[in-house]
CSV table of C-alpha atoms in Angstrom, one decimal:
chain,number,residue,atom,x,y,z
A,707,LYS,CA,-37.5,-53.2,-13.6
A,708,LEU,CA,-40.0,-50.7,-12.1
A,709,LEU,CA,-42.9,-52.7,-13.6
A,710,ASN,CA,-41.6,-56.0,-12.1
A,711,SER,CA,-41.1,-54.4,-8.7
A,712,LEU,CA,-44.8,-53.6,-8.6
A,713,LEU,CA,-45.8,-57.2,-9.3
A,714,PRO,CA,-45.8,-60.0,-6.7
A,715,ARG,CA,-42.6,-61.9,-6.7
A,716,LEU,CA,-43.0,-65.5,-8.0
A,717,SER,CA,-42.7,-68.0,-5.2
A,718,PHE,CA,-41.2,-71.5,-5.7
A,719,SER,CA,-42.3,-72.9,-2.4
A,720,ASN,CA,-45.0,-75.6,-2.3
A,721,ILE,CA,-45.8,-75.4,-6.0
A,722,THR,CA,-46.4,-77.9,-8.9
A,723,ALA,CA,-44.8,-76.9,-12.1
A,724,LEU,CA,-44.8,-77.8,-15.8
A,725,ALA,CA,-41.2,-78.7,-16.5
A,726,PRO,CA,-39.3,-77.2,-19.5
A,727,MET,CA,-39.5,-79.6,-22.5
A,728,VAL,CA,-38.2,-78.9,-25.9
A,729,ARG,CA,-41.0,-78.7,-28.6
A,730,VAL,CA,-43.6,-79.2,-25.8
A,731,GLY,CA,-43.4,-76.2,-23.5
A,732,THR,CA,-44.9,-73.8,-26.1
A,733,LEU,CA,-47.8,-71.4,-25.2
A,734,PRO,CA,-50.7,-73.8,-25.9
A,735,MET,CA,-49.3,-76.5,-23.5
A,736,ARG,CA,-48.4,-73.9,-20.9
A,737,LEU,CA,-51.9,-72.4,-20.8
A,738,LEU,CA,-53.4,-75.9,-20.8
A,739,ALA,CA,-51.3,-76.8,-17.7
A,740,LEU,CA,-52.4,-73.7,-16.0
A,741,ASP,CA,-56.0,-74.6,-16.7
A,742,TYR,CA,-55.6,-77.9,-15.1
A,743,GLY,CA,-54.0,-76.6,-11.9
A,744,ALA,CA,-50.2,-76.1,-12.5
A,745,ASP,CA,-48.9,-73.2,-10.4
A,746,VAL,CA,-45.9,-72.4,-12.5
A,747,VAL,CA,-45.0,-73.2,-16.2
A,748,TYR,CA,-41.6,-73.3,-17.8
A,749,CYS,CA,-41.1,-72.6,-21.5
A,750,GLU,CA,-38.9,-74.9,-23.6
A,751,GLU,CA,-35.2,-74.3,-23.5
A,752,LEU,CA,-34.3,-71.4,-25.8
A,753,ILE,CA,-30.7,-70.8,-26.9
A,754,ASP,CA,-29.2,-67.5,-25.9
A,755,ILE,CA,-27.5,-66.8,-29.3
A,756,LYS,CA,-30.8,-67.2,-31.2
A,757,MET,CA,-32.8,-65.2,-28.6
A,758,ALA,CA,-30.3,-62.4,-28.6
A,759,GLN,CA,-31.1,-61.7,-32.2
A,760,CYS,CA,-34.8,-61.5,-31.7
A,761,GLN,CA,-37.0,-58.4,-31.7
A,762,ARG,CA,-39.8,-58.0,-29.2
A,763,VAL,CA,-43.1,-57.5,-31.1
A,764,VAL,CA,-46.5,-56.8,-29.6
A,765,ASN,CA,-49.0,-58.9,-31.7
A,766,GLU,CA,-52.3,-57.0,-31.4
A,767,VAL,CA,-54.1,-59.6,-33.5
A,768,LEU,CA,-53.3,-62.6,-31.2
A,769,GLU,CA,-53.0,-60.4,-28.1
A,770,THR,CA,-49.5,-61.8,-27.5
A,771,VAL,CA,-45.9,-60.7,-27.1
A,772,ASP,CA,-43.7,-62.3,-29.7
A,773,PHE,CA,-39.9,-62.6,-29.9
A,774,VAL,CA,-39.2,-62.8,-33.6
A,775,ALA,CA,-36.0,-63.9,-35.2
A,776,PRO,CA,-34.5,-62.2,-38.3
A,777,ASP,CA,-35.9,-65.0,-40.5
A,778,ASP,CA,-39.4,-64.1,-39.1
A,779,ARG,CA,-39.7,-67.2,-37.0
A,780,VAL,CA,-41.4,-66.7,-33.6
A,781,MET,CA,-38.9,-68.0,-31.1
A,782,PHE,CA,-41.0,-67.3,-28.0
A,783,ARG,CA,-44.6,-66.3,-27.6
A,784,THR,CA,-46.4,-65.4,-24.4
A,785,CYS,CA,-49.6,-63.6,-23.3
A,786,GLU,CA,-51.0,-61.8,-20.3
A,787,ARG,CA,-52.7,-64.9,-18.9
A,788,GLU,CA,-49.4,-66.5,-17.9
A,789,ARG,CA,-47.5,-63.2,-17.3
A,790,ASP,CA,-47.0,-63.8,-13.6
A,791,ARG,CA,-46.4,-67.6,-13.8
A,792,VAL,CA,-44.2,-68.3,-16.8
A,793,VAL,CA,-40.5,-69.0,-16.3
A,794,PHE,CA,-38.2,-68.4,-19.3
A,795,GLN,CA,-35.6,-71.1,-19.5
A,796,MET,CA,-32.5,-70.4,-21.6
A,797,GLY,CA,-29.5,-72.5,-22.7
A,798,THR,CA,-26.4,-70.5,-22.2
A,799,ALA,CA,-22.7,-70.8,-21.5
A,800,ASP,CA,-21.9,-67.0,-21.5
A,801,PRO,CA,-22.7,-64.6,-18.7
A,802,GLU,CA,-23.0,-61.5,-20.9
A,803,ARG,CA,-25.1,-63.1,-23.5
A,804,ALA,CA,-27.3,-64.6,-20.8
A,805,LEU,CA,-27.9,-61.2,-19.3
A,806,THR,CA,-28.7,-59.7,-22.7
A,807,VAL,CA,-31.5,-62.3,-23.3
A,808,ALA,CA,-32.8,-62.0,-19.7
A,809,GLN,CA,-33.1,-58.3,-20.0
A,810,LEU,CA,-34.9,-58.7,-23.4
A,811,VAL,CA,-37.7,-60.8,-21.9
A,812,GLU,CA,-37.8,-59.9,-18.2
A,813,LYS,CA,-40.8,-57.6,-18.4
A,814,ASP,CA,-42.9,-60.3,-20.1
A,815,VAL,CA,-42.1,-63.3,-17.8
A,816,ALA,CA,-42.1,-64.1,-14.1
A,817,ALA,CA,-38.6,-65.6,-13.7
A,818,ILE,CA,-35.5,-66.6,-15.6
A,819,ASP,CA,-34.1,-70.2,-15.5
A,820,VAL,CA,-30.8,-71.5,-16.7
A,821,ASN,CA,-30.7,-75.0,-18.1
A,822,MET,CA,-27.8,-77.0,-16.5
A,823,GLY,CA,-29.3,-80.4,-16.8
A,824,CYS,CA,-30.1,-81.4,-20.4
A,825,PRO,CA,-27.7,-84.1,-21.5
A,826,LYS,CA,-28.6,-84.0,-25.2
A,827,GLU,CA,-26.1,-82.8,-27.8
A,828,TYR,CA,-28.1,-79.8,-29.0
A,829,SER,CA,-27.9,-78.5,-25.5
A,830,THR,CA,-24.4,-79.6,-24.4
A,831,LYS,CA,-22.6,-78.4,-27.5
A,832,GLY,CA,-20.9,-75.1,-26.8
A,833,GLY,CA,-20.7,-75.9,-23.1
A,834,MET,CA,-24.5,-75.5,-22.3
A,835,GLY,CA,-26.9,-77.7,-20.5
A,836,ALA,CA,-25.4,-80.6,-18.5
A,837,ALA,CA,-22.0,-79.6,-19.8
A,838,LEU,CA,-22.0,-76.8,-17.2
A,839,LEU,CA,-22.1,-79.3,-14.4
A,840,SER,CA,-18.3,-79.8,-14.9
A,841,ASP,CA,-17.6,-76.1,-14.8
A,842,PRO,CA,-18.8,-74.7,-11.4
A,843,ASP,CA,-16.9,-71.4,-11.9
A,844,LYS,CA,-18.9,-70.7,-15.1
A,845,ILE,CA,-22.2,-71.7,-13.3
A,846,GLU,CA,-21.4,-69.2,-10.6
A,847,ALA,CA,-20.5,-66.4,-13.1
A,848,ILE,CA,-23.7,-66.8,-15.1
A,849,LEU,CA,-26.0,-66.9,-12.1
A,850,LYS,CA,-24.4,-64.0,-10.4
A,851,LYS,CA,-24.6,-61.9,-13.5
A,852,LEU,CA,-28.3,-62.7,-13.9
A,853,VAL,CA,-29.2,-62.2,-10.2
A,854,THR,CA,-27.7,-58.7,-10.1
A,855,GLY,CA,-28.8,-57.8,-13.7
A,856,VAL,CA,-32.6,-58.4,-13.7
A,857,GLY,CA,-35.4,-57.5,-11.3
A,858,ILE,CA,-37.1,-60.9,-11.4
A,859,PRO,CA,-36.2,-64.2,-9.7
A,860,VAL,CA,-33.4,-66.3,-11.2
A,861,THR,CA,-33.3,-70.1,-10.9
A,862,CYS,CA,-31.5,-73.0,-12.4
A,863,LYS,CA,-32.2,-76.7,-13.2
A,864,ILE,CA,-29.4,-79.3,-12.7
A,865,ARG,CA,-28.9,-83.0,-12.8
A,866,ILE,CA,-27.2,-84.9,-10.0
A,867,LEU,CA,-23.5,-85.6,-10.0
A,868,PRO,CA,-21.8,-89.0,-9.5
A,869,SER,CA,-21.8,-88.7,-5.7
A,870,VAL,CA,-24.1,-87.2,-3.2
A,871,GLU,CA,-21.2,-85.2,-1.8
A,872,ASP,CA,-20.3,-83.6,-5.1
A,873,THR,CA,-24.0,-82.8,-5.8
A,874,VAL,CA,-24.5,-81.1,-2.3
A,875,SER,CA,-21.2,-79.2,-2.8
A,876,LEU,CA,-22.4,-77.8,-6.1
A,877,VAL,CA,-25.9,-76.8,-4.9
A,878,ARG,CA,-24.4,-75.0,-1.9
A,879,ARG,CA,-22.3,-73.0,-4.2
A,880,ILE,CA,-25.3,-72.2,-6.4
A,881,GLU,CA,-27.3,-71.1,-3.4
A,882,LYS,CA,-24.7,-68.5,-2.6
A,883,THR,CA,-25.2,-66.8,-6.0
A,884,GLY,CA,-28.6,-65.5,-4.8
A,885,VAL,CA,-30.9,-67.7,-6.9
A,886,ALA,CA,-34.5,-68.0,-5.8
A,887,ALA,CA,-34.7,-71.8,-6.2
A,888,ILE,CA,-33.0,-74.8,-7.7
A,889,ALA,CA,-34.7,-77.7,-9.6
A,890,VAL,CA,-33.0,-81.1,-9.4
A,891,HIS,CA,-33.6,-83.8,-11.9
A,892,GLY,CA,-32.8,-87.0,-9.9
A,893,ARG,CA,-30.7,-88.7,-12.6
A,894,PHE,CA,-27.1,-88.7,-13.7
A,895,LYS,CA,-26.4,-87.0,-17.0
A,896,GLU,CA,-25.8,-90.3,-18.8
A,897,GLU,CA,-29.0,-91.8,-17.5
A,898,ARG,CA,-32.3,-91.7,-19.4
A,899,PRO,CA,-36.0,-91.8,-18.4
A,900,ARG,CA,-36.0,-95.7,-18.3
A,901,HIS,CA,-33.5,-95.5,-15.3
A,902,PRO,CA,-35.0,-95.1,-11.8
A,903,VAL,CA,-34.9,-91.6,-10.3
A,904,HIS,CA,-32.6,-91.2,-7.3
A,905,CYS,CA,-34.9,-89.7,-4.6
A,906,ASP,CA,-32.1,-89.9,-2.0
A,907,TYR,CA,-29.9,-87.4,-3.9
A,908,ILE,CA,-32.8,-84.9,-4.1
A,909,GLN,CA,-33.5,-85.4,-0.4
A,910,ALA,CA,-29.8,-84.7,0.4
A,911,VAL,CA,-30.0,-81.5,-1.6
A,912,SER,CA,-33.2,-80.5,0.1
A,913,GLN,CA,-31.6,-80.8,3.5
A,914,ALA,CA,-28.4,-79.0,2.4
A,915,VAL,CA,-29.9,-75.7,1.3
A,916,SER,CA,-32.4,-73.2,2.6
A,917,ILE,CA,-33.8,-72.1,-0.8
A,918,PRO,CA,-36.8,-74.1,-2.3
A,919,VAL,CA,-35.8,-77.3,-4.1
A,920,ILE,CA,-38.0,-78.5,-7.0
A,921,ALA,CA,-37.9,-82.3,-7.5
A,922,ASN,CA,-38.0,-83.5,-11.1
A,923,GLY,CA,-37.8,-86.9,-12.8
A,924,GLY,CA,-40.6,-88.9,-11.3
A,925,SER,CA,-42.9,-89.2,-14.2
A,926,LEU,CA,-42.3,-92.8,-15.3
A,927,ASP,CA,-42.1,-94.6,-12.0
A,928,LEU,CA,-43.6,-92.5,-9.3
A,929,VAL,CA,-46.1,-89.9,-10.7
A,930,LYS,CA,-48.9,-91.3,-12.7
A,931,LYS,CA,-51.8,-89.3,-11.2
A,932,ASN,CA,-52.4,-86.2,-9.3
A,933,GLY,CA,-52.3,-87.9,-5.9
A,934,ASP,CA,-48.8,-89.2,-6.6
A,935,ILE,CA,-47.3,-85.7,-6.8
A,936,GLU,CA,-47.5,-85.2,-3.0
A,937,GLU,CA,-46.0,-88.7,-2.5
A,938,PHE,CA,-43.1,-87.8,-4.8
A,939,ARG,CA,-42.5,-84.5,-2.9
A,940,LYS,CA,-42.4,-86.4,0.4
A,941,ALA,CA,-40.1,-89.1,-0.9
A,942,THR,CA,-37.6,-86.4,-2.0
A,943,GLY,CA,-38.1,-84.0,0.9
A,944,ALA,CA,-38.4,-81.2,-1.7
A,945,SER,CA,-40.4,-78.0,-1.4
A,946,SER,CA,-42.0,-78.4,-4.8
A,947,VAL,CA,-42.5,-80.8,-7.7
A,948,MET,CA,-41.9,-80.3,-11.5
A,949,LEU,CA,-43.5,-82.7,-14.0
A,950,ALA,CA,-42.4,-83.2,-17.6
A,951,ARG,CA,-43.5,-86.4,-19.4
A,952,ALA,CA,-46.5,-87.1,-17.1
A,953,ALA,CA,-47.8,-83.6,-18.0
A,954,MET,CA,-46.9,-84.0,-21.7
A,955,TRP,CA,-49.0,-87.3,-21.9
A,956,ASN,CA,-52.0,-85.8,-20.1
A,957,ALA,CA,-51.9,-82.3,-18.7
A,958,SER,CA,-54.8,-83.1,-16.4
A,959,VAL,CA,-52.3,-84.7,-14.1
A,960,PHE,CA,-52.3,-81.3,-12.4
A,961,ASN,CA,-56.0,-81.5,-11.8
A,962,SER,CA,-56.8,-82.2,-8.1
A,963,GLN,CA,-60.3,-83.3,-9.1
A,964,GLY,CA,-59.0,-86.3,-11.0
A,965,PRO,CA,-57.8,-87.2,-14.5
A,966,VAL,CA,-59.6,-86.0,-17.7
A,967,PRO,CA,-59.8,-88.3,-20.7
A,968,VAL,CA,-56.8,-87.6,-22.9
A,969,GLU,CA,-59.1,-87.1,-25.9
A,970,ARG,CA,-60.7,-84.1,-24.2
A,971,VAL,CA,-57.3,-82.8,-23.2
A,972,MET,CA,-56.2,-83.0,-26.8
A,973,GLU,CA,-59.3,-81.0,-27.9
A,974,GLU,CA,-58.5,-78.3,-25.3
A,975,TYR,CA,-54.9,-78.2,-26.4
A,976,LEU,CA,-55.9,-77.8,-30.1
A,977,LYS,CA,-58.2,-74.9,-29.2
A,978,TYR,CA,-55.2,-73.0,-27.8
A,979,ALA,CA,-53.0,-74.0,-30.7
A,980,ILE,CA,-55.6,-72.5,-33.1
A,981,ARG,CA,-56.3,-69.5,-30.9
A,982,TYR,CA,-52.6,-68.6,-30.7
A,983,ASP,CA,-51.6,-69.6,-34.3
A,984,ASN,CA,-49.2,-72.2,-33.0
A,985,ASN,CA,-46.8,-73.7,-35.5
A,986,ALA,CA,-48.6,-76.7,-37.1
A,987,PHE,CA,-45.7,-79.0,-36.9
A,988,ASN,CA,-45.3,-78.2,-33.2
A,989,THR,CA,-49.0,-78.9,-32.7
A,990,LYS,CA,-48.7,-82.2,-34.4
A,991,TYR,CA,-45.7,-83.2,-32.3
A,992,CYS,CA,-47.5,-82.4,-29.0
A,993,LEU,CA,-50.7,-84.2,-30.0
A,994,CYS,CA,-48.7,-87.3,-31.1
A,995,GLN,CA,-47.0,-87.3,-27.7
A,996,MET,CA,-50.5,-87.4,-26.1
A,997,LEU,CA,-51.6,-90.2,-28.4
A,998,ARG,CA,-48.6,-92.3,-27.3
A,999,ASP,CA,-49.3,-95.9,-28.4
A,1000,LYS,CA,-52.3,-94.8,-30.5
A,1001,VAL,CA,-50.2,-92.7,-32.8
A,1002,GLU,CA,-50.7,-95.3,-35.6
A,1003,SER,CA,-54.5,-95.2,-35.1
A,1004,PRO,CA,-56.7,-93.6,-37.9
A,1005,LEU,CA,-56.7,-90.3,-35.9
A,1006,GLY,CA,-52.9,-90.5,-35.4
A,1007,LYS,CA,-52.2,-91.0,-39.0
A,1008,GLN,CA,-54.5,-88.1,-40.1
A,1009,VAL,CA,-52.9,-85.8,-37.5
A,1010,GLN,CA,-49.4,-86.7,-38.8
A,1011,ALA,CA,-50.5,-86.1,-42.4
A,1012,ALA,CA,-52.1,-82.7,-41.7
A,1013,GLN,CA,-50.2,-79.6,-42.8
A,1014,THR,CA,-52.1,-76.9,-40.9
A,1015,ASN,CA,-53.9,-76.5,-37.6
A,1016,ALA,CA,-57.2,-76.3,-39.5
A,1017,GLU,CA,-56.5,-79.7,-41.1
A,1018,ILE,CA,-55.6,-81.1,-37.6
A,1019,ARG,CA,-58.9,-79.7,-36.3
A,1020,TYR,CA,-60.7,-81.4,-39.2
A,1021,SER,CA,-59.1,-84.7,-38.3
A,1022,PHE,CA,-60.5,-84.4,-34.8
A,1023,MET,CA,-64.0,-83.6,-36.1
A,1024,THR,CA,-64.0,-86.7,-38.3
A,1025,LEU,CA,-61.9,-89.2,-36.4
A,1026,GLY,CA,-61.1,-87.6,-33.1
A,1027,CYS,CA,-62.5,-87.2,-29.7
A,1028,ASP,CA,-66.2,-87.8,-30.5
A,1029,ARG,CA,-65.5,-91.0,-32.2
A,1030,GLN,CA,-63.1,-92.2,-29.5
A,1031,ILE,CA,-65.6,-91.3,-26.8
A,1032,GLN,CA,-68.3,-93.2,-28.8
A,1033,GLU,CA,-66.0,-96.2,-28.9
A,1034,GLN,CA,-65.6,-96.1,-25.1
A,1035,GLN,CA,-69.3,-95.9,-24.7
A,1036,GLN,CA,-69.8,-98.8,-27.0
A,1037,VAL,CA,-67.5,-100.9,-24.8
A,1038,ARG,CA,-69.7,-100.1,-21.8
A,1039,ARG,CA,-72.8,-100.9,-23.8
A,1040,ASP,CA,-71.4,-104.2,-24.8
A,1041,ALA,CA,-70.6,-105.0,-21.2
A,1042,LEU,CA,-74.1,-104.2,-20.2
A,1043,GLN,CA,-75.6,-106.4,-23.0
A,1044,ASN,CA,-73.3,-109.3,-22.1
A,1045,GLY,CA,-74.8,-109.4,-18.6
A,1046,SER,CA,-72.0,-107.8,-16.6
A,1047,GLN,CA,-72.9,-105.8,-13.6
A,1048,PRO,CA,-74.4,-102.4,-14.6
A,1049,ASP,CA,-73.0,-99.2,-13.3
A,1050,LYS,CA,-74.2,-98.1,-10.0
A,1051,PRO,CA,-76.3,-94.9,-9.9
A,1052,VAL,CA,-74.2,-91.7,-9.9
A,1053,MET,CA,-75.4,-88.2,-9.1
A,1054,ASP,CA,-74.7,-85.6,-11.8
A,1055,GLY,CA,-75.8,-82.4,-10.2
A,1056,ASP,CA,-79.4,-83.1,-9.3
A,1057,VAL,CA,-79.8,-85.9,-11.8
A,1058,ILE,CA,-79.4,-89.6,-11.0
A,1059,THR,CA,-77.5,-91.2,-13.9
A,1060,MET,CA,-76.5,-94.7,-15.0
A,1061,ALA,CA,-74.8,-96.0,-18.1
A,1062,VAL,CA,-77.9,-97.6,-19.7
A,1063,LYS,CA,-78.8,-98.3,-23.3
A,1064,PHE,CA,-82.3,-99.2,-24.6
A,1065,GLU,CA,-82.1,-102.4,-26.7
A,1066,ARG,CA,-85.5,-102.9,-28.4
A,1067,ARG,CA,-85.0,-106.6,-28.9
A,1068,GLU,CA,-84.9,-107.2,-25.2
A,1069,TYR,CA,-88.6,-106.2,-24.8
A,1070,PRO,CA,-91.8,-107.8,-26.2
A,1071,PRO,CA,-93.6,-105.9,-29.0
A,1072,GLN,CA,-95.7,-103.0,-27.8
A,1073,ILE,CA,-94.2,-103.4,-24.2
A,1074,THR,CA,-91.7,-100.7,-23.2
A,1075,PRO,CA,-90.0,-99.3,-20.1
A,1076,LYS,CA,-91.9,-96.0,-20.6
A,1077,MET,CA,-95.2,-98.0,-20.4
A,1078,PHE,CA,-94.2,-99.6,-17.2
A,1079,LEU,CA,-93.1,-96.4,-15.6
A,1080,LEU,CA,-96.3,-94.7,-16.6
A,1081,GLU,CA,-98.5,-97.5,-15.2
A,1082,TRP,CA,-96.5,-97.5,-12.0
A,1083,SER,CA,-96.9,-93.7,-11.6
A,1084,ARG,CA,-100.6,-94.1,-12.0
A,1085,LYS,CA,-100.7,-96.9,-9.5
A,1086,GLU,CA,-98.8,-94.7,-7.0
A,1087,LYS,CA,-101.1,-91.8,-7.8
A,1088,LEU,CA,-98.1,-89.7,-9.0
A,1089,GLU,CA,-98.0,-87.1,-11.7
A,1090,GLN,CA,-97.3,-88.5,-15.2
A,1091,PRO,CA,-93.5,-88.9,-15.9
A,1092,PHE,CA,-92.2,-85.8,-17.7
A,1093,TYR,CA,-89.4,-86.2,-20.3
A,1094,GLU,CA,-87.0,-83.5,-21.4
A,1095,THR,CA,-84.7,-84.4,-24.3
A,1096,VAL,CA,-81.7,-82.6,-25.8
A,1097,GLN,CA,-79.8,-83.3,-29.1
A,1098,ARG,CA,-76.0,-83.2,-29.4
A,1099,ALA,CA,-74.9,-81.1,-32.4
A,1100,GLN,CA,-71.8,-83.0,-33.5
A,1101,ASP,CA,-73.5,-86.4,-34.1
A,1102,ARG,CA,-77.2,-85.5,-33.6
A,1103,ALA,CA,-77.5,-88.1,-30.8
A,1104,PHE,CA,-80.1,-87.7,-28.1
A,1105,GLN,CA,-80.2,-87.8,-24.3
A,1106,SER,CA,-83.3,-87.6,-22.2
A,1107,THR,CA,-84.1,-86.8,-18.6
A,1108,VAL,CA,-87.3,-88.0,-16.9
A,1109,MET,CA,-88.8,-86.4,-13.8
A,1110,VAL,CA,-90.8,-88.7,-11.5
A,1111,ALA,CA,-91.9,-87.8,-8.0
A,1112,GLU,CA,-89.7,-84.6,-8.2
A,1113,LYS,CA,-86.6,-86.6,-8.9
A,1114,LYS,CA,-84.7,-86.7,-12.2
A,1115,TYR,CA,-83.2,-89.7,-13.9
A,1116,ARG,CA,-81.0,-90.0,-17.0
A,1117,SER,CA,-78.8,-92.4,-18.9
A,1118,SER,CA,-75.2,-91.2,-19.3
A,1119,LEU,CA,-75.2,-92.8,-22.8
A,1120,TRP,CA,-76.5,-91.0,-25.9
A,1121,GLU,CA,-79.1,-92.6,-28.2
A,1122,LYS,CA,-79.7,-92.5,-31.9
A,1123,SER,CA,-83.3,-91.3,-31.6
A,1124,LYS,CA,-85.4,-89.3,-29.2
A,1125,LYS,CA,-87.7,-92.3,-28.5
A,1126,PHE,CA,-84.8,-94.5,-27.5
A,1127,ALA,CA,-83.4,-91.7,-25.3
A,1128,GLU,CA,-86.7,-91.5,-23.4
A,1129,GLN,CA,-86.8,-95.3,-23.0
A,1130,ALA,CA,-83.2,-95.3,-21.6
A,1131,ALA,CA,-84.2,-92.6,-19.1
A,1132,ALA,CA,-87.2,-94.6,-18.1
A,1133,ILE,CA,-85.0,-97.7,-17.6
A,1134,VAL,CA,-82.7,-95.8,-15.2
A,1135,CYS,CA,-85.7,-94.6,-13.2
A,1136,LEU,CA,-87.2,-98.1,-13.0
A,1137,ARG,CA,-83.9,-99.7,-12.0
A,1138,VAL,CA,-83.1,-97.2,-9.4
A,1139,LEU,CA,-86.6,-97.6,-7.9
A,1140,GLY,CA,-86.4,-101.4,-8.2
A,1141,ILE,CA,-89.5,-101.6,-10.5
A,1142,PRO,CA,-89.9,-104.2,-13.3
A,1143,GLU,CA,-89.2,-102.8,-16.7
A,1144,GLY,CA,-90.9,-105.5,-18.9
A,1145,ARG,CA,-88.0,-107.2,-20.4
A,1146,ILE,CA,-88.5,-110.6,-22.1
A,1147,GLY,CA,-88.3,-113.4,-19.5
A,1148,GLU,CA,-89.2,-111.0,-16.6
A,1149,GLU,CA,-92.0,-112.2,-14.4
A,1150,ASP,CA,-95.3,-110.5,-15.0
A,1151,SER,CA,-95.6,-107.7,-12.5
A,1152,GLY,CA,-99.2,-106.8,-13.4
A,1153,LEU,CA,-98.3,-103.2,-14.0
A,1154,VAL,CA,-99.2,-103.3,-17.7
A,1155,CYS,CA,-102.9,-104.1,-18.2
A,1156,LYS,CA,-103.9,-107.5,-19.7
A,1157,ARG,CA,-105.6,-105.9,-22.7
A,1158,LYS,CA,-102.2,-104.5,-24.0
A,1159,ARG,CA,-100.5,-107.8,-23.6
A,1160,GLU,CA,-103.4,-109.6,-25.4
A,1161,ARG,CA,-103.2,-107.1,-28.2
A,1162,LYS,CA,-99.6,-108.0,-28.5
A,1163,VAL,CA,-100.3,-111.7,-28.6
A,1164,ASN,CA,-103.2,-111.3,-31.1
A,1165,GLY,CA,-101.1,-109.1,-33.3
A,1166,SER,CA,-98.5,-111.8,-33.5
A,1167,ALA,CA,-101.2,-114.4,-34.3
A,1168,GLU,CA,-102.6,-112.3,-37.0
A,1169,GLU,CA,-99.2,-111.9,-38.6
A,1170,GLU,CA,-98.5,-115.6,-38.4
A,1171,ILE,CA,-101.8,-116.6,-40.0
A,1172,SER,CA,-101.3,-114.0,-42.8
A,1173,LYS,CA,-98.0,-115.6,-43.6
A,1174,LYS,CA,-99.6,-119.1,-43.8
A,1175,LEU,CA,-102.3,-117.9,-46.2
A,1176,SER,CA,-100.2,-115.7,-48.4
A,1177,GLY,CA,-99.7,-118.4,-51.1
A,1178,HIS,CA,-103.3,-119.7,-51.1
A,1179,TYR,CA,-105.7,-116.9,-50.5
A,1180,ASN,CA,-105.8,-113.3,-51.5
A,1181,PRO,CA,-106.9,-111.3,-48.4
A,1182,SER,CA,-107.1,-108.1,-50.5
A,1183,CYS,CA,-110.3,-109.1,-52.2
A,1184,PHE,CA,-112.8,-109.1,-49.3
A,1185,PRO,CA,-112.9,-109.4,-45.5
A,1186,TYR,CA,-112.7,-112.9,-43.8
A,1187,ARG,CA,-112.4,-114.3,-40.3
A,1188,ILE,CA,-110.1,-117.0,-39.1
A,1189,GLU,CA,-109.8,-118.3,-35.5
A,1190,GLY,CA,-111.9,-115.4,-34.3
A,1191,ILE,CA,-109.7,-112.8,-35.9
A,1192,LEU,CA,-111.2,-110.5,-38.5
A,1193,PHE,CA,-109.0,-109.7,-41.5
A,1194,ARG,CA,-109.9,-106.7,-43.6
A,1195,PRO,CA,-108.7,-106.0,-47.1
A,1196,LYS,CA,-106.1,-103.3,-47.6
A,1197,LYS,CA,-107.3,-100.3,-49.6
A,1198,GLN,CA,-105.7,-100.1,-53.0
A,1199,LYS,CA,-104.2,-96.7,-54.0
A,1200,GLN,CA,-105.9,-95.3,-57.0
A,1201,ARG,CA,-103.6,-94.5,-59.9
């Protein structure tokens, strides 16, 4: 209690929180949500009877605090990173047992929450979860016991009752127990995610009490991206918002800078799962929730078949994020090749980028975008274009940046060779500057000298004549001249 009195008290006003979710709200997911911008994170519901049997263990190897059951299972794991922002949610129907568990964990968490909203059997049996909604006296007894027995904030999470009046009456009674906030899932206990959330009920609760109200239940219909969070808050009149499934599918929903591809989110999640030795089956479950309709993809099948976090990691290395990102890039490449409008230039730091791929078949032999860029630079009396190329470790692909007139240009797509990467960078520069790049069918700009074009034409003629004579004349014997072109014999290697 003395330690907690020295720490800032967790505020539930104007926050966005990761909601408690069974099998999802473990340490890797909570840390991931914090990374992307969540203010508060709730752990999954943990049953008081099981937690009361646990022993608190400081895990010096992982740098965590573990609550370990008699069978050596880790029921709850936390770390210093989330110490002042993690809320411990318990399932309970007994005031004394609830207090025992709260006192066991209170110096390692920021607040205690009581689950009064889960309608599923594993929570309602024994009078826990949504079963408490029909027993206001027990609700009051549990919350009062906790508020007076621990030195950190106590909250609860409920579902709405059949009428607005009954719901408001209950939350006013809850407020009098001294809780710091109340989370309201805007559905009746018999309703499921497919049913619309009742924002009017949450709004009525928000107007009826003076403590912060946290709106929950908007993931399916109302909250699909970060900007929707504020709209949901306004629609409910709540002080704060709590997200479950939207965050489970892609934790970057908390990111005010915009969404992050789910493949990258999964990679970041997996790093935490490995770092904190997360149960492999729990890791698999969370990753499959992120995969959603891609769970039967090659990656999904390999994740499901894996038995350890290391095997899951191997799945990602072979079939995971890199391959999926490459597939996304290929779609963009195909769109460009099929004549659709190319991406507009985008600034990436101090580099101008476009999604451009160099296709050799689109240019005549010996004529390349690099050649056009070089000739244009000479014509404009500029320094020669300077190319800087990097190679990606995982697939050994290349990306090049070209500097022309003190400006940098780069394709956002990676190429299979250094030469192709440089050509792609040159294309970006030429297109941004509005300069011809030498593609087949493009009008002659006069940038590339006539001699180089003639050499290309003569080279093609030489090749054609050689083919015609191949069955009638042996050019390896002595030199000969046809149509003004001199053919020399190839030197034979001595054995």
